[in-house]
């Protein structure tokens, strides 16, 4: 993402907790971290595949962030309708809606004229802060990667059908899962399955013919 330099310098490394992230009809509620070059974290990883595919197919994709997932737009509109007086909009957000820090800054980043909009539009900018995803970060920075051997290539023991004696496991295979414990557990399980298959093959080859 191409953050405004002022926003980037102030909020890079700031956690965004308990927000709702939406793309292509799917919503993930969770946490993320604002970085100097964009956004990362568990909720973002869960949407990374459709985001990456959309960017590859049609160019930049729009990620929608609900910064107040426990409040509806009507409630926020009512709160924002309270007289603002001479207060800065950031102060108004904090006093009327309880939004401060990154939750107050991100709507102003995605909707620069938010302070001059009617309350219903301000509420919409909070419930659907829209950020443009330009591209994934380089592979060298990836925690995990996509791509690999097609799942149709290995047999039930994870040995390649077209390359006897070669077994695949973990991220050698073309599959994706949320980064963290799920990924580790799945890689270990696949490694166990491939090892069991390889051991069985060795045992069969060494058994006497009869």
Short mmCIF file of C-alpha atoms in Angstrom, two decimals, residues 41-148:
data_model
loop_
_atom_site.label_atom_id
_atom_site.label_comp_id
_atom_site.label_asym_id
_atom_site.label_seq_id
_atom_site.Cartn_x
_atom_site.Cartn_y
_atom_site.Cartn_z
CA UNK A 41 -1.18 -9.86 10.32
CA UNK A 42 -3.45 -12.83 10.87
CA UNK A 43 -6.61 -11.29 9.44
CA UNK A 44 -4.76 -10.06 6.36
CA UNK A 45 -3.07 -13.44 5.79
CA UNK A 46 -6.50 -15.08 5.72
CA UNK A 47 -7.45 -12.83 2.77
CA UNK A 48 -4.06 -12.83 1.08
CA UNK A 49 -4.89 -15.50 -1.52
CA UNK A 50 -7.94 -13.77 -3.06
CA UNK A 51 -6.20 -10.38 -2.78
CA UNK A 52 -3.08 -11.68 -4.51
CA UNK A 53 -5.11 -13.40 -7.24
CA UNK A 54 -7.21 -10.28 -7.85
CA UNK A 55 -4.13 -8.07 -8.11
CA UNK A 56 -2.55 -10.50 -10.57
CA UNK A 57 -5.72 -10.61 -12.67
CA UNK A 58 -6.95 -7.02 -12.71
CA UNK A 59 -4.49 -4.80 -10.83
CA UNK A 60 -4.84 -3.04 -7.44
CA UNK A 61 -7.53 -4.45 -5.12
CA UNK A 62 -9.62 -2.70 -2.49
CA UNK A 63 -9.53 -4.01 1.08
CA UNK A 64 -12.40 -2.82 3.30
CA UNK A 65 -11.71 -2.33 7.02
CA UNK A 66 -14.49 -1.90 9.59
CA UNK A 67 -12.83 0.01 12.43
CA UNK A 68 -15.84 -0.28 14.75
CA UNK A 69 -17.18 -3.80 14.16
CA UNK A 70 -19.23 -3.80 17.37
CA UNK A 71 -21.19 -0.66 16.44
CA UNK A 72 -23.54 -0.19 13.52
CA UNK A 73 -23.53 2.81 11.19
CA UNK A 74 -26.71 4.24 12.73
CA UNK A 75 -25.16 4.32 16.19
CA UNK A 76 -22.00 5.98 14.87
CA UNK A 77 -24.00 8.51 12.86
CA UNK A 78 -25.97 9.46 15.95
CA UNK A 79 -22.75 9.92 17.94
CA UNK A 80 -21.09 11.97 15.19
CA UNK A 81 -24.14 14.25 14.97
CA UNK A 82 -23.33 15.71 18.39
CA UNK A 83 -22.09 19.31 18.14
CA UNK A 84 -18.41 19.45 17.32
CA UNK A 85 -17.80 23.11 18.05
CA UNK A 86 -14.24 24.27 17.42
CA UNK A 87 -12.73 20.88 18.25
CA UNK A 88 -10.43 19.13 15.80
CA UNK A 89 -12.08 16.23 14.02
CA UNK A 90 -9.70 13.78 15.72
CA UNK A 91 -10.85 15.10 19.11
CA UNK A 92 -14.48 14.85 17.97
CA UNK A 93 -13.97 11.21 17.00
CA UNK A 94 -12.45 10.43 20.37
CA UNK A 95 -15.11 12.20 22.43
CA UNK A 96 -18.15 11.20 20.41
CA UNK A 97 -17.21 7.66 19.29
CA UNK A 98 -14.32 6.62 21.50
CA UNK A 99 -12.05 6.27 18.47
CA UNK A 100 -8.46 7.42 18.79
CA UNK A 101 -4.98 6.54 17.61
CA UNK A 102 -4.95 4.37 14.52
CA UNK A 103 -8.77 4.02 14.52
CA UNK A 104 -9.12 7.77 14.21
CA UNK A 105 -6.23 8.21 11.78
CA UNK A 106 -7.09 5.49 9.27
CA UNK A 107 -10.48 6.98 8.23
CA UNK A 108 -8.71 10.30 7.66
CA UNK A 109 -6.07 8.51 5.58
CA UNK A 110 -8.62 6.73 3.39
CA UNK A 111 -11.13 9.61 3.26
CA UNK A 112 -9.07 12.83 3.44
CA UNK A 113 -12.12 15.14 3.46
CA UNK A 114 -13.95 13.17 6.16
CA UNK A 115 -14.08 16.15 8.54
CA UNK A 116 -16.26 18.08 6.05
CA UNK A 117 -18.68 15.25 5.29
CA UNK A 118 -22.11 14.78 6.87
CA UNK A 119 -22.21 12.43 9.89
CA UNK A 120 -23.74 9.54 7.91
CA UNK A 121 -20.83 9.65 5.44
CA UNK A 122 -18.32 9.91 8.29
CA UNK A 123 -19.83 6.81 9.86
CA UNK A 124 -19.57 5.02 6.52
CA UNK A 125 -15.86 5.93 6.29
CA UNK A 126 -15.30 4.39 9.73
CA UNK A 127 -17.31 1.23 8.98
CA UNK A 128 -15.71 0.81 5.54
CA UNK A 129 -12.26 2.36 5.44
CA UNK A 130 -11.10 1.43 1.94
CA UNK A 131 -7.40 0.87 1.32
CA UNK A 132 -5.81 0.07 -2.04
CA UNK A 133 -3.61 -3.02 -2.12
CA UNK A 134 -1.02 -2.54 -4.84
CA UNK A 135 1.03 -5.75 -4.66
CA UNK A 136 2.34 -8.40 -2.26
CA UNK A 137 5.73 -7.85 -0.66
CA UNK A 138 8.72 -9.63 -2.29
CA UNK A 139 9.12 -13.39 -1.83
CA UNK A 140 12.33 -12.82 0.15
CA UNK A 141 10.23 -11.25 2.93
CA UNK A 142 7.49 -13.89 2.93
CA UNK A 143 6.70 -15.89 6.06
CA UNK A 144 5.15 -18.57 3.85
CA UNK A 145 4.66 -18.86 0.12
CA UNK A 146 2.12 -20.01 -2.44
CA UNK A 147 2.71 -22.37 -5.35
CA UNK A 148 4.50 -25.69 -5.52
#
